[in-house]
Amino acid sequence: MRELPVDETCIITVVEHQGHDGVVSTKSLHTEASETLLQTLERYQIDIQYHCRDGFCGACRTTLIDGCIDYITDPLAFIDDDECLPCCAKPNGPVTLKLD
Amino acid sequence: MKYTTFNQVVTDTMVEPMFMGNPVNVARYDQQKHPIFEKLIEKQISFFWRPEEVDVSRDRVDFQKLSDAEQHIFISNLKYQTLLDSVQGRSPNIALLPIVSLPELETWIETWSFFETIHSRSYTHILRNLFSDPSAVFDDIIVNDQIKKRASDISQYYDDLIFYTQLWQTLGEGEHVINGETHVVTVREIKKKLYLCINSVNALEAIRFYVSFACTFAFAERKLMEGNSKIIRLIARDENLHLTSTQHILNLWAKGKDDPEMAEIAEECQEEAKAIFLKAVEQEKEWAEYLFQNGSMIGLNKDILCQYVEYIANHRMNAIGMGQPFDVQSNPLPWMNNYLSSDNVQVAPQESEISSYLVGQIDSEVSSSEFSDFEL
């Protein structure tokens, strides 16, 4: 993986729940400016569901534990107050996501 | 309450509930209680397409090369989809428009139904190309037991809501005896029927369509029936949007952001609603068994398809607060996502027959020289 200068990247912390044993793992991902959250997750080969990649189907709905995001297209799919759509969002500062 | 096509009572649509309030009068969108529905209308209209724009002529050659088992899978799926869109092309209009109370939602329902009619026309486009006389395929839809089994489950919630709305709008609340049968009509009872109906529609667009989508895209993965796959991709994109709209309706109710009585009903009928989804999953698995009764196709069999149904049901049910009842963690058909992504729907114009890329392409550049012969 190419190392990016710190000022170009945001850090996404991904919290994953591993099965029934309750073990929680976290990963730190560095974003690139051109990427959506979904593209960053995919670059790190993190398994995430998606369909439309355009904010209208809601397949990639993910819990946003902490941090701010900006939408590059207006999300049309239903998202709860603590959720985001990674397919059309970019991080605005460090972000923590919870993946089921 | 009698339905009127132009309600002359002054109403404030900012406080009306989505359904079962006053009938809509002025189709105005300057103020909206739930602006999401206008956004959905705009998105849906931007998706406009015509079946005739997609060239399906090469599919005929491919179809002749399919094995008997594969032809059965292909044609059965088209029959089932034809049924689903026959229902969806008319039912939201007939069931929901008489009781809708917000102009933006009324227009969304009309836009949504209109797109379902495009889907219906596209099945005829596909079948006309495969058979010189497709009537045998269409005629079988109404007599095929496997299809009929699902048809009654799909239409019953709509029919029930439509009938009770008719009673309410002609006779009002109360006990009505129709053909010897007693019906207790109350506003709350209609709201319950509406809640179950929207859940059933959500299950239809969220789960039922996906078995046939998977089969279509499995053919496309082998570079077969690609014209058909191009059409189904456009349909899948529309269905994803329709699904979003019913998810919004259900969540607005459940979270108490619309009609407080609907929030109570959502809680009261949660188990019944969940049962609608679980039954849809069971029926789709049975359908998968019927599809593969004569043999599988490369890349897809009954077991994988059933796992996919459970996987997609987990996601869809979770989106409306029903949890994840099935134990499937990873996507058993990862390639499906490539076909469901809208990036891949609108391909470069030279690669496709789809002309929708022309939409909105107006040259708006004006140079000062254009005004050279203007005098004031």
CSV table of C-alpha atoms in Angstrom, one decimal:
chain,number,residue,atom,x,y,z
A,1,MET,CA,0.0,0.0,0.0
A,2,ARG,CA,1.3,3.4,-1.0
A,3,GLU,CA,2.0,5.6,2.0
A,4,LEU,CA,0.4,9.0,1.7
A,5,PRO,CA,1.6,12.3,3.3
A,6,VAL,CA,-0.4,12.9,6.4
A,7,ASP,CA,-1.9,16.1,5.3
A,8,GLU,CA,-3.6,14.5,2.3
A,9,THR,CA,-5.3,11.8,4.2
A,10,CYS,CA,-8.0,11.3,6.7
A,11,ILE,CA,-8.1,8.3,8.9
A,12,ILE,CA,-11.1,6.0,9.0
A,13,THR,CA,-11.3,3.7,11.9
A,14,VAL,CA,-13.3,0.6,11.1
A,15,VAL,CA,-14.9,-1.3,14.0
A,16,GLU,CA,-15.8,-4.9,13.0
A,17,HIS,CA,-17.7,-7.3,15.1
A,18,GLN,CA,-16.4,-10.8,14.6
A,19,GLY,CA,-19.0,-13.5,14.9
A,20,HIS,CA,-20.6,-14.6,18.1
A,21,ASP,CA,-17.5,-14.7,20.3
A,22,GLY,CA,-17.8,-10.9,20.8
A,23,VAL,CA,-14.3,-10.2,19.7
A,24,VAL,CA,-14.1,-6.7,18.3
A,25,SER,CA,-11.3,-5.7,15.8
A,26,THR,CA,-10.5,-2.3,14.6
A,27,LYS,CA,-8.5,-1.2,11.5
A,28,SER,CA,-7.2,2.2,10.5
A,29,LEU,CA,-7.5,3.2,6.9
A,30,HIS,CA,-6.0,6.2,5.1
A,31,THR,CA,-8.3,7.9,2.6
A,32,GLU,CA,-7.3,9.6,-0.6
A,33,ALA,CA,-8.8,12.9,-1.5
A,34,SER,CA,-10.5,11.6,-4.6
A,35,GLU,CA,-12.2,8.7,-2.9
A,36,THR,CA,-15.6,8.1,-1.4
A,37,LEU,CA,-15.7,6.2,1.9
A,38,LEU,CA,-16.9,3.1,-0.1
A,39,GLN,CA,-13.9,3.3,-2.4
A,40,THR,CA,-11.5,3.5,0.5
A,41,LEU,CA,-13.1,0.5,2.2
A,42,GLU,CA,-12.9,-1.4,-1.1
A,43,ARG,CA,-9.2,-0.4,-1.6
A,44,TYR,CA,-8.5,-2.1,1.8
A,45,GLN,CA,-10.6,-5.1,0.6
A,46,ILE,CA,-13.1,-4.7,3.4
A,47,ASP,CA,-16.3,-6.5,2.6
A,48,ILE,CA,-19.2,-4.1,2.3
A,49,GLN,CA,-22.5,-4.4,0.6
A,50,TYR,CA,-23.4,-1.9,-2.2
A,51,HIS,CA,-25.7,-1.7,-5.1
A,52,CYS,CA,-26.3,1.7,-6.8
A,53,ARG,CA,-23.2,3.6,-5.7
A,54,ASP,CA,-25.2,6.7,-6.1
A,55,GLY,CA,-26.9,7.2,-2.8
A,56,PHE,CA,-30.5,6.1,-3.7
A,57,CYS,CA,-30.7,2.4,-2.8
A,58,GLY,CA,-29.3,2.4,0.8
A,59,ALA,CA,-27.5,-1.0,0.4
A,60,CYS,CA,-24.3,0.4,1.9
A,61,ARG,CA,-25.9,2.0,4.9
A,62,THR,CA,-23.3,2.0,7.7
A,63,THR,CA,-23.2,3.2,11.3
A,64,LEU,CA,-21.2,6.3,11.8
A,65,ILE,CA,-19.8,6.1,15.3
A,66,ASP,CA,-17.8,9.3,15.3
A,67,GLY,CA,-16.6,12.0,12.9
A,68,CYS,CA,-18.0,14.3,10.2
A,69,ILE,CA,-18.7,13.4,6.6
A,70,ASP,CA,-19.7,15.4,3.5
A,71,TYR,CA,-22.0,14.1,0.9
A,72,ILE,CA,-21.0,14.5,-2.8
A,73,THR,CA,-24.5,13.7,-3.9
A,74,ASP,CA,-27.6,14.2,-1.9
A,75,PRO,CA,-28.5,10.8,-0.3
A,76,LEU,CA,-32.0,9.7,-1.1
A,77,ALA,CA,-32.0,6.4,0.6
A,78,PHE,CA,-33.3,6.2,4.2
A,79,ILE,CA,-30.6,6.7,6.8
A,80,ASP,CA,-31.0,6.9,10.5
A,81,ASP,CA,-29.4,9.7,12.5
A,82,ASP,CA,-26.4,7.6,13.4
A,83,GLU,CA,-25.9,6.2,9.9
A,84,CYS,CA,-24.3,7.2,6.6
A,85,LEU,CA,-24.1,6.1,3.0
A,86,PRO,CA,-20.4,5.5,2.2
A,87,CYS,CA,-21.0,5.3,-1.6
A,88,CYS,CA,-21.6,9.1,-1.8
A,89,ALA,CA,-19.8,10.4,1.3
A,90,LYS,CA,-16.3,11.7,1.9
A,91,PRO,CA,-14.8,12.1,5.4
A,92,ASN,CA,-14.3,15.6,6.8
A,93,GLY,CA,-11.7,14.8,9.4
A,94,PRO,CA,-11.2,11.5,11.2
A,95,VAL,CA,-14.2,9.1,11.0
A,96,THR,CA,-15.1,5.9,12.9
A,97,LEU,CA,-17.4,3.5,11.1
A,98,LYS,CA,-19.0,0.3,12.5
A,99,LEU,CA,-19.3,-2.6,10.1
A,100,ASP,CA,-21.6,-5.5,11.0
B,1,MET,CA,-65.3,10.2,3.6
B,2,LYS,CA,-66.2,10.6,0.0
B,3,TYR,CA,-63.4,11.0,-2.4
B,4,THR,CA,-63.2,14.2,-4.3
B,5,THR,CA,-60.8,14.9,-7.2
B,6,PHE,CA,-60.5,18.5,-6.1
B,7,ASN,CA,-61.1,19.0,-2.4
B,8,GLN,CA,-62.5,22.5,-1.9
B,9,VAL,CA,-61.8,22.5,1.9
B,10,VAL,CA,-58.8,24.6,2.7
B,11,THR,CA,-56.1,22.2,3.9
B,12,ASP,CA,-52.6,22.7,5.2
B,13,THR,CA,-50.5,20.0,3.6
B,14,MET,CA,-47.7,20.8,6.0
B,15,VAL,CA,-49.7,19.1,8.8
B,16,GLU,CA,-51.6,16.5,6.9
B,17,PRO,CA,-50.5,12.9,7.3
B,18,MET,CA,-49.2,11.0,4.3
B,19,PHE,CA,-52.4,8.9,4.0
B,20,MET,CA,-56.0,9.1,5.3
B,21,GLY,CA,-56.1,12.8,5.9
B,22,ASN,CA,-57.9,15.2,3.6
B,23,PRO,CA,-57.8,14.5,-0.1
B,24,VAL,CA,-55.2,16.5,-2.0
B,25,ASN,CA,-56.4,19.7,-3.8
B,26,VAL,CA,-53.7,21.8,-5.3
B,27,ALA,CA,-50.8,19.9,-6.8
B,28,ARG,CA,-48.2,22.3,-5.3
B,29,TYR,CA,-44.6,21.5,-4.4
B,30,ASP,CA,-43.5,24.9,-3.1
B,31,GLN,CA,-43.9,23.7,0.5
B,32,GLN,CA,-43.5,20.0,1.3
B,33,LYS,CA,-44.0,18.1,4.5
B,34,HIS,CA,-41.7,15.3,3.3
B,35,PRO,CA,-39.4,16.7,0.6
B,36,ILE,CA,-37.8,13.3,0.0
B,37,PHE,CA,-40.7,12.3,-2.2
B,38,GLU,CA,-40.0,15.1,-4.7
B,39,LYS,CA,-36.3,14.2,-4.7
B,40,LEU,CA,-37.3,10.7,-5.6
B,41,ILE,CA,-39.6,12.0,-8.4
B,42,GLU,CA,-36.7,14.0,-9.8
B,43,LYS,CA,-34.3,11.0,-9.6
B,44,GLN,CA,-36.9,8.7,-11.2
B,45,ILE,CA,-37.5,11.0,-14.1
B,46,SER,CA,-33.8,11.3,-14.7
B,47,PHE,CA,-33.8,7.5,-15.1
B,48,PHE,CA,-36.3,7.6,-18.0
B,49,TRP,CA,-35.7,4.9,-20.6
B,50,ARG,CA,-37.6,3.2,-23.4
B,51,PRO,CA,-37.4,-0.6,-23.9
B,52,GLU,CA,-37.1,-0.1,-27.7
B,53,GLU,CA,-33.8,1.7,-27.2
B,54,VAL,CA,-32.2,-1.5,-26.1
B,55,ASP,CA,-31.3,-3.9,-28.9
B,56,VAL,CA,-32.3,-7.4,-27.9
B,57,SER,CA,-31.9,-8.9,-31.4
B,58,ARG,CA,-28.8,-11.0,-30.5
B,59,ASP,CA,-30.7,-12.7,-27.7
B,60,ARG,CA,-32.7,-14.7,-30.1
B,61,VAL,CA,-29.6,-16.6,-31.3
B,62,ASP,CA,-28.4,-17.0,-27.7
B,63,PHE,CA,-31.8,-18.3,-26.6
B,64,GLN,CA,-31.7,-21.1,-29.3
B,65,LYS,CA,-28.4,-22.3,-27.9
B,66,LEU,CA,-29.6,-22.6,-24.3
B,67,SER,CA,-30.4,-26.1,-22.9
B,68,ASP,CA,-34.0,-26.9,-22.2
B,69,ALA,CA,-33.4,-26.5,-18.4
B,70,GLU,CA,-31.9,-23.0,-19.1
B,71,GLN,CA,-34.8,-22.0,-21.4
B,72,HIS,CA,-37.2,-23.0,-18.6
B,73,ILE,CA,-35.3,-20.8,-16.1
B,74,PHE,CA,-35.2,-17.9,-18.5
B,75,ILE,CA,-38.8,-17.9,-19.6
B,76,SER,CA,-40.3,-18.7,-16.1
B,77,ASN,CA,-38.5,-15.7,-14.7
B,78,LEU,CA,-39.8,-13.5,-17.4
B,79,LYS,CA,-43.3,-14.8,-16.7
B,80,TYR,CA,-42.9,-14.1,-13.0
B,81,GLN,CA,-41.5,-10.6,-13.6
B,82,THR,CA,-44.4,-9.9,-16.0
B,83,LEU,CA,-46.8,-10.8,-13.2
B,84,LEU,CA,-45.0,-8.6,-10.6
B,85,ASP,CA,-45.0,-5.6,-12.9
B,86,SER,CA,-48.6,-6.2,-14.0
B,87,VAL,CA,-49.6,-5.8,-10.3
B,88,GLN,CA,-47.2,-2.9,-9.7
B,89,GLY,CA,-48.2,-1.0,-12.8
B,90,ARG,CA,-51.7,-0.5,-11.5
B,91,SER,CA,-51.9,-1.2,-7.8
B,92,PRO,CA,-50.1,1.7,-6.2
B,93,ASN,CA,-52.4,4.0,-8.2
B,94,ILE,CA,-55.7,2.3,-7.3
B,95,ALA,CA,-54.9,1.5,-3.7
B,96,LEU,CA,-52.9,4.5,-2.6
B,97,LEU,CA,-54.1,7.5,-4.6
B,98,PRO,CA,-57.7,7.5,-3.1
B,99,ILE,CA,-56.2,7.9,0.4
B,100,VAL,CA,-53.1,10.0,-0.1
B,101,SER,CA,-53.0,13.5,1.4
B,102,LEU,CA,-49.7,15.1,0.4
B,103,PRO,CA,-49.2,16.4,-3.1
B,104,GLU,CA,-45.5,15.4,-3.3
B,105,LEU,CA,-46.4,11.8,-2.3
B,106,GLU,CA,-49.3,11.7,-4.7
B,107,THR,CA,-47.1,12.6,-7.6
B,108,TRP,CA,-44.4,10.2,-6.5
B,109,ILE,CA,-47.0,7.3,-6.5
B,110,GLU,CA,-48.0,8.3,-10.0
B,111,THR,CA,-44.4,8.5,-11.2
B,112,TRP,CA,-43.6,5.2,-9.6
B,113,SER,CA,-46.5,3.4,-11.2
B,114,PHE,CA,-45.7,4.9,-14.6
B,115,PHE,CA,-42.2,3.4,-14.5
B,116,GLU,CA,-43.7,0.0,-13.7
B,117,THR,CA,-45.6,0.2,-16.9
B,118,ILE,CA,-42.4,0.8,-18.8
B,119,HIS,CA,-41.2,-2.5,-17.2
B,120,SER,CA,-44.3,-4.3,-18.4
B,121,ARG,CA,-43.8,-3.0,-21.9
B,122,SER,CA,-40.2,-4.1,-21.9
B,123,TYR,CA,-41.2,-7.8,-21.2
B,124,THR,CA,-43.3,-7.8,-24.3
B,125,HIS,CA,-40.3,-6.2,-26.2
B,126,ILE,CA,-38.0,-9.1,-25.0
B,127,LEU,CA,-40.5,-11.8,-25.7
B,128,ARG,CA,-41.6,-10.5,-29.1
B,129,ASN,CA,-37.9,-10.8,-30.1
B,130,LEU,CA,-37.6,-14.4,-28.9
B,131,PHE,CA,-40.8,-15.8,-30.3
B,132,SER,CA,-42.7,-14.9,-33.4
B,133,ASP,CA,-45.8,-15.4,-31.3
B,134,PRO,CA,-45.2,-14.8,-27.6
B,135,SER,CA,-48.9,-15.3,-26.6
B,136,ALA,CA,-48.2,-18.9,-25.2
B,137,VAL,CA,-45.9,-17.3,-22.6
B,138,PHE,CA,-48.3,-14.6,-21.6
B,139,ASP,CA,-51.3,-17.0,-21.6
B,140,ASP,CA,-49.4,-19.4,-19.2
B,141,ILE,CA,-49.0,-16.6,-16.5
B,142,ILE,CA,-52.6,-16.8,-15.5
B,143,VAL,CA,-52.8,-20.6,-15.4
B,144,ASN,CA,-49.3,-21.6,-14.1
B,145,ASP,CA,-49.8,-22.9,-10.5
B,146,GLN,CA,-46.4,-21.8,-9.4
B,147,ILE,CA,-47.0,-18.3,-10.4
B,148,LYS,CA,-50.6,-18.2,-9.2
B,149,LYS,CA,-49.5,-19.2,-5.7
B,150,ARG,CA,-47.4,-16.0,-5.4
B,151,ALA,CA,-49.9,-13.8,-7.3
B,152,SER,CA,-52.6,-14.2,-4.6
B,153,ASP,CA,-50.1,-13.4,-1.8
B,154,ILE,CA,-48.9,-10.3,-3.7
B,155,SER,CA,-52.3,-8.9,-4.6
B,156,GLN,CA,-54.3,-9.8,-1.4
B,157,TYR,CA,-52.9,-6.9,0.7
B,158,TYR,CA,-53.7,-4.4,-2.1
B,159,ASP,CA,-57.1,-5.9,-2.7
B,160,ASP,CA,-58.0,-5.8,1.0
B,161,LEU,CA,-57.0,-2.2,1.3
B,162,ILE,CA,-58.8,-1.2,-1.9
B,163,PHE,CA,-62.1,-2.9,-0.8
B,164,TYR,CA,-62.1,-1.4,2.7
B,165,THR,CA,-61.3,2.0,1.2
B,166,GLN,CA,-64.2,1.7,-1.1
B,167,LEU,CA,-66.5,0.8,1.7
B,168,TRP,CA,-65.2,3.7,3.8
B,169,GLN,CA,-65.5,6.2,1.0
B,170,THR,CA,-69.0,5.2,0.0
B,171,LEU,CA,-70.6,4.1,3.4
B,172,GLY,CA,-68.3,5.6,6.0
B,173,GLU,CA,-67.2,3.9,9.2
B,174,GLY,CA,-69.4,1.2,10.7
B,175,GLU,CA,-70.5,-2.4,10.3
B,176,HIS,CA,-71.5,-3.1,6.7
B,177,VAL,CA,-73.0,-6.3,5.3
B,178,ILE,CA,-71.9,-6.9,1.7
B,179,ASN,CA,-73.2,-10.1,0.0
B,180,GLY,CA,-74.0,-11.6,3.4
B,181,GLU,CA,-70.5,-10.9,4.8
B,182,THR,CA,-70.0,-8.4,7.6
B,183,HIS,CA,-67.2,-5.9,7.4
B,184,VAL,CA,-66.3,-3.6,10.3
B,185,VAL,CA,-64.9,-0.5,8.7
B,186,THR,CA,-62.9,2.0,10.9
B,187,VAL,CA,-60.2,4.4,10.0
B,188,ARG,CA,-57.8,2.5,12.2
B,189,GLU,CA,-58.6,-0.7,10.5
B,190,ILE,CA,-57.9,0.8,7.1
B,191,LYS,CA,-54.6,2.2,8.4
B,192,LYS,CA,-53.7,-1.3,9.6
B,193,LYS,CA,-54.4,-2.7,6.1
B,194,LEU,CA,-52.4,0.2,4.6
B,195,TYR,CA,-49.4,-0.6,6.9
B,196,LEU,CA,-49.5,-4.3,5.9
B,197,CYS,CA,-49.9,-3.4,2.2
B,198,ILE,CA,-46.8,-1.1,2.2
B,199,ASN,CA,-44.8,-3.9,3.9
B,200,SER,CA,-46.0,-6.4,1.3
B,201,VAL,CA,-45.0,-4.0,-1.5
B,202,ASN,CA,-41.6,-3.4,0.2
B,203,ALA,CA,-41.1,-7.2,0.4
B,204,LEU,CA,-42.0,-7.5,-3.3
B,205,GLU,CA,-39.6,-4.9,-4.5
B,206,ALA,CA,-36.9,-5.8,-2.0
B,207,ILE,CA,-36.8,-9.6,-2.2
B,208,ARG,CA,-39.2,-11.1,-4.7
B,209,PHE,CA,-37.6,-9.4,-7.8
B,210,TYR,CA,-34.1,-10.6,-6.8
B,211,VAL,CA,-34.4,-14.3,-7.7
B,212,SER,CA,-35.1,-13.4,-11.3
B,213,PHE,CA,-32.5,-10.6,-11.3
B,214,ALA,CA,-29.9,-13.2,-10.2
B,215,CYS,CA,-30.8,-15.6,-13.0
B,216,THR,CA,-30.7,-12.9,-15.6
B,217,PHE,CA,-27.3,-11.6,-14.5
B,218,ALA,CA,-26.0,-15.2,-14.2
B,219,PHE,CA,-26.7,-15.5,-18.0
B,220,ALA,CA,-25.0,-12.2,-18.6
B,221,GLU,CA,-22.0,-13.4,-16.7
B,222,ARG,CA,-21.6,-16.0,-19.4
B,223,LYS,CA,-22.2,-13.4,-22.1
B,224,LEU,CA,-25.6,-14.8,-22.9
B,225,MET,CA,-28.9,-12.9,-23.3
B,226,GLU,CA,-27.1,-9.6,-22.9
B,227,GLY,CA,-29.9,-7.4,-24.4
B,228,ASN,CA,-32.2,-8.8,-21.8
B,229,SER,CA,-29.7,-8.2,-19.0
B,230,LYS,CA,-29.4,-4.5,-20.1
B,231,ILE,CA,-33.1,-4.1,-19.8
B,232,ILE,CA,-33.2,-5.9,-16.4
B,233,ARG,CA,-30.4,-3.6,-15.1
B,234,LEU,CA,-32.6,-0.6,-15.9
B,235,ILE,CA,-35.5,-2.3,-14.2
B,236,ALA,CA,-33.4,-3.1,-11.2
B,237,ARG,CA,-32.2,0.5,-10.9
B,238,ASP,CA,-35.9,1.7,-10.9
B,239,GLU,CA,-36.9,-1.0,-8.4
B,240,ASN,CA,-34.1,0.1,-6.0
B,241,LEU,CA,-35.6,3.6,-6.0
B,242,HIS,CA,-39.1,2.3,-5.5
B,243,LEU,CA,-37.8,0.3,-2.6
B,244,THR,CA,-36.3,3.4,-1.1
B,245,SER,CA,-39.6,5.1,-1.2
B,246,THR,CA,-41.5,2.4,0.7
B,247,GLN,CA,-38.6,2.2,3.2
B,248,HIS,CA,-39.1,5.9,3.8
B,249,ILE,CA,-42.8,5.6,4.3
B,250,LEU,CA,-42.4,2.7,6.7
B,251,ASN,CA,-39.6,4.5,8.7
B,252,LEU,CA,-41.5,7.8,8.8
B,253,TRP,CA,-44.4,6.0,10.4
B,254,ALA,CA,-42.4,3.9,12.7
B,255,LYS,CA,-40.3,6.8,14.0
B,256,GLY,CA,-43.5,8.9,14.7
B,257,LYS,CA,-42.5,11.5,12.1
B,258,ASP,CA,-45.9,11.4,10.3
B,259,ASP,CA,-49.2,10.1,11.7
B,260,PRO,CA,-49.0,9.2,15.4
B,261,GLU,CA,-51.6,6.5,15.0
B,262,MET,CA,-49.5,4.9,12.3
B,263,ALA,CA,-46.6,4.7,14.8
B,264,GLU,CA,-48.9,2.8,17.2
B,265,ILE,CA,-50.0,0.5,14.3
B,266,ALA,CA,-46.4,-0.1,13.3
B,267,GLU,CA,-45.6,-1.4,16.8
B,268,GLU,CA,-48.8,-3.4,17.0
B,269,CYS,CA,-48.5,-5.1,13.6
B,270,GLN,CA,-44.7,-5.6,13.7
B,271,GLU,CA,-44.9,-9.3,13.9
B,272,GLU,CA,-47.5,-9.6,11.2
B,273,ALA,CA,-45.3,-7.4,9.0
B,274,LYS,CA,-42.3,-9.5,9.7
B,275,ALA,CA,-44.3,-12.6,8.8
B,276,ILE,CA,-45.0,-11.1,5.3
B,277,PHE,CA,-41.3,-10.9,4.7
B,278,LEU,CA,-40.5,-14.4,6.0
B,279,LYS,CA,-43.3,-15.8,3.8
B,280,ALA,CA,-41.9,-13.9,0.8
B,281,VAL,CA,-38.5,-15.5,1.5
B,282,GLU,CA,-40.1,-19.0,1.7
B,283,GLN,CA,-42.0,-18.5,-1.5
B,284,GLU,CA,-39.0,-17.3,-3.4
B,285,LYS,CA,-37.0,-20.3,-2.2
B,286,GLU,CA,-39.8,-22.5,-3.5
B,287,TRP,CA,-39.7,-20.6,-6.8
B,288,ALA,CA,-36.0,-21.3,-7.0
B,289,GLU,CA,-36.7,-25.0,-6.6
B,290,TYR,CA,-39.3,-24.8,-9.5
B,291,LEU,CA,-36.8,-22.9,-11.7
B,292,PHE,CA,-34.1,-25.5,-11.3
B,293,GLN,CA,-36.4,-28.6,-11.4
B,294,ASN,CA,-35.1,-29.6,-14.8
B,295,GLY,CA,-31.4,-28.9,-14.0
B,296,SER,CA,-29.2,-26.0,-13.0
B,297,MET,CA,-27.3,-23.5,-15.1
B,298,ILE,CA,-23.6,-22.8,-15.0
B,299,GLY,CA,-22.7,-20.4,-12.1
B,300,LEU,CA,-26.0,-20.7,-10.3
B,301,ASN,CA,-28.0,-23.5,-8.5
B,302,LYS,CA,-30.9,-23.7,-6.2
B,303,ASP,CA,-28.8,-23.6,-3.0
B,304,ILE,CA,-26.8,-20.5,-3.9
B,305,LEU,CA,-29.9,-18.7,-5.0
B,306,CYS,CA,-31.7,-19.6,-1.7
B,307,GLN,CA,-28.7,-18.3,0.2
B,308,TYR,CA,-28.8,-15.1,-1.8
B,309,VAL,CA,-32.5,-14.6,-1.0
B,310,GLU,CA,-31.7,-14.9,2.7
B,311,TYR,CA,-28.7,-12.6,2.4
B,312,ILE,CA,-30.8,-9.9,0.6
B,313,ALA,CA,-33.7,-10.4,3.1
B,314,ASN,CA,-31.3,-9.8,6.0
B,315,HIS,CA,-30.3,-6.4,4.5
B,316,ARG,CA,-33.8,-5.4,3.5
B,317,MET,CA,-35.4,-6.3,6.8
B,318,ASN,CA,-32.6,-4.6,8.8
B,319,ALA,CA,-33.3,-1.4,6.8
B,320,ILE,CA,-36.8,-1.2,8.3
B,321,GLY,CA,-35.9,-2.2,11.8
B,322,MET,CA,-36.8,-5.9,11.6
B,323,GLY,CA,-33.3,-7.2,12.4
B,324,GLN,CA,-31.4,-9.9,10.5
B,325,PRO,CA,-33.3,-13.2,10.9
B,326,PHE,CA,-31.0,-15.3,8.7
B,327,ASP,CA,-27.5,-16.6,9.3
B,328,VAL,CA,-25.8,-15.5,6.1
B,329,GLN,CA,-22.9,-13.2,6.6
B,330,SER,CA,-21.2,-12.8,3.2
B,331,ASN,CA,-22.8,-12.2,-0.2
B,332,PRO,CA,-23.0,-15.6,-2.0
B,333,LEU,CA,-23.3,-13.9,-5.4
B,334,PRO,CA,-20.8,-11.0,-5.2
B,335,TRP,CA,-21.0,-10.4,-9.0
B,336,MET,CA,-24.6,-9.3,-8.6
B,337,ASN,CA,-23.4,-5.9,-7.3
B,338,ASN,CA,-21.7,-5.1,-10.6
B,339,TYR,CA,-25.1,-5.3,-12.3
B,340,LEU,CA,-26.9,-3.4,-9.7
B,341,SER,CA,-24.5,-0.5,-9.6
B,342,SER,CA,-26.0,2.5,-11.5
B,343,ASP,CA,-22.4,3.5,-12.7
B,344,ASN,CA,-22.6,0.5,-15.0
B,345,VAL,CA,-26.1,1.2,-16.2
B,346,GLN,CA,-25.4,4.3,-18.2
B,347,VAL,CA,-22.6,3.0,-20.4
B,348,ALA,CA,-20.8,5.1,-23.1
B,349,PRO,CA,-23.3,6.0,-25.8
B,350,GLN,CA,-21.2,4.3,-28.5
B,351,GLU,CA,-21.4,1.0,-26.7
B,352,SER,CA,-25.1,1.0,-26.3
B,353,GLU,CA,-28.4,1.7,-27.9
B,354,ILE,CA,-29.6,3.7,-24.9
B,355,SER,CA,-30.1,7.3,-25.9
B,356,SER,CA,-30.8,8.6,-22.5
B,357,TYR,CA,-27.4,10.3,-22.4
B,358,LEU,CA,-28.9,13.0,-24.5
B,359,VAL,CA,-31.3,14.0,-21.7
B,360,GLY,CA,-30.5,17.6,-20.6
B,361,GLN,CA,-27.8,18.1,-23.1
B,362,ILE,CA,-28.6,21.7,-24.1
B,363,ASP,CA,-25.8,24.0,-25.3
B,364,SER,CA,-26.2,26.9,-22.9
B,365,GLU,CA,-22.9,28.7,-23.8
B,366,VAL,CA,-23.5,32.2,-25.1
B,367,SER,CA,-20.7,34.3,-26.4
B,368,SER,CA,-20.8,38.1,-26.6
B,369,SER,CA,-20.6,38.0,-30.4
B,370,GLU,CA,-24.2,36.5,-30.4
B,371,PHE,CA,-25.4,40.0,-29.5
B,372,SER,CA,-23.4,41.9,-32.1
B,373,ASP,CA,-26.4,42.7,-34.2
B,374,PHE,CA,-28.5,43.8,-31.2
B,375,GLU,CA,-29.3,47.5,-30.9
B,376,LEU,CA,-31.0,49.3,-28.0
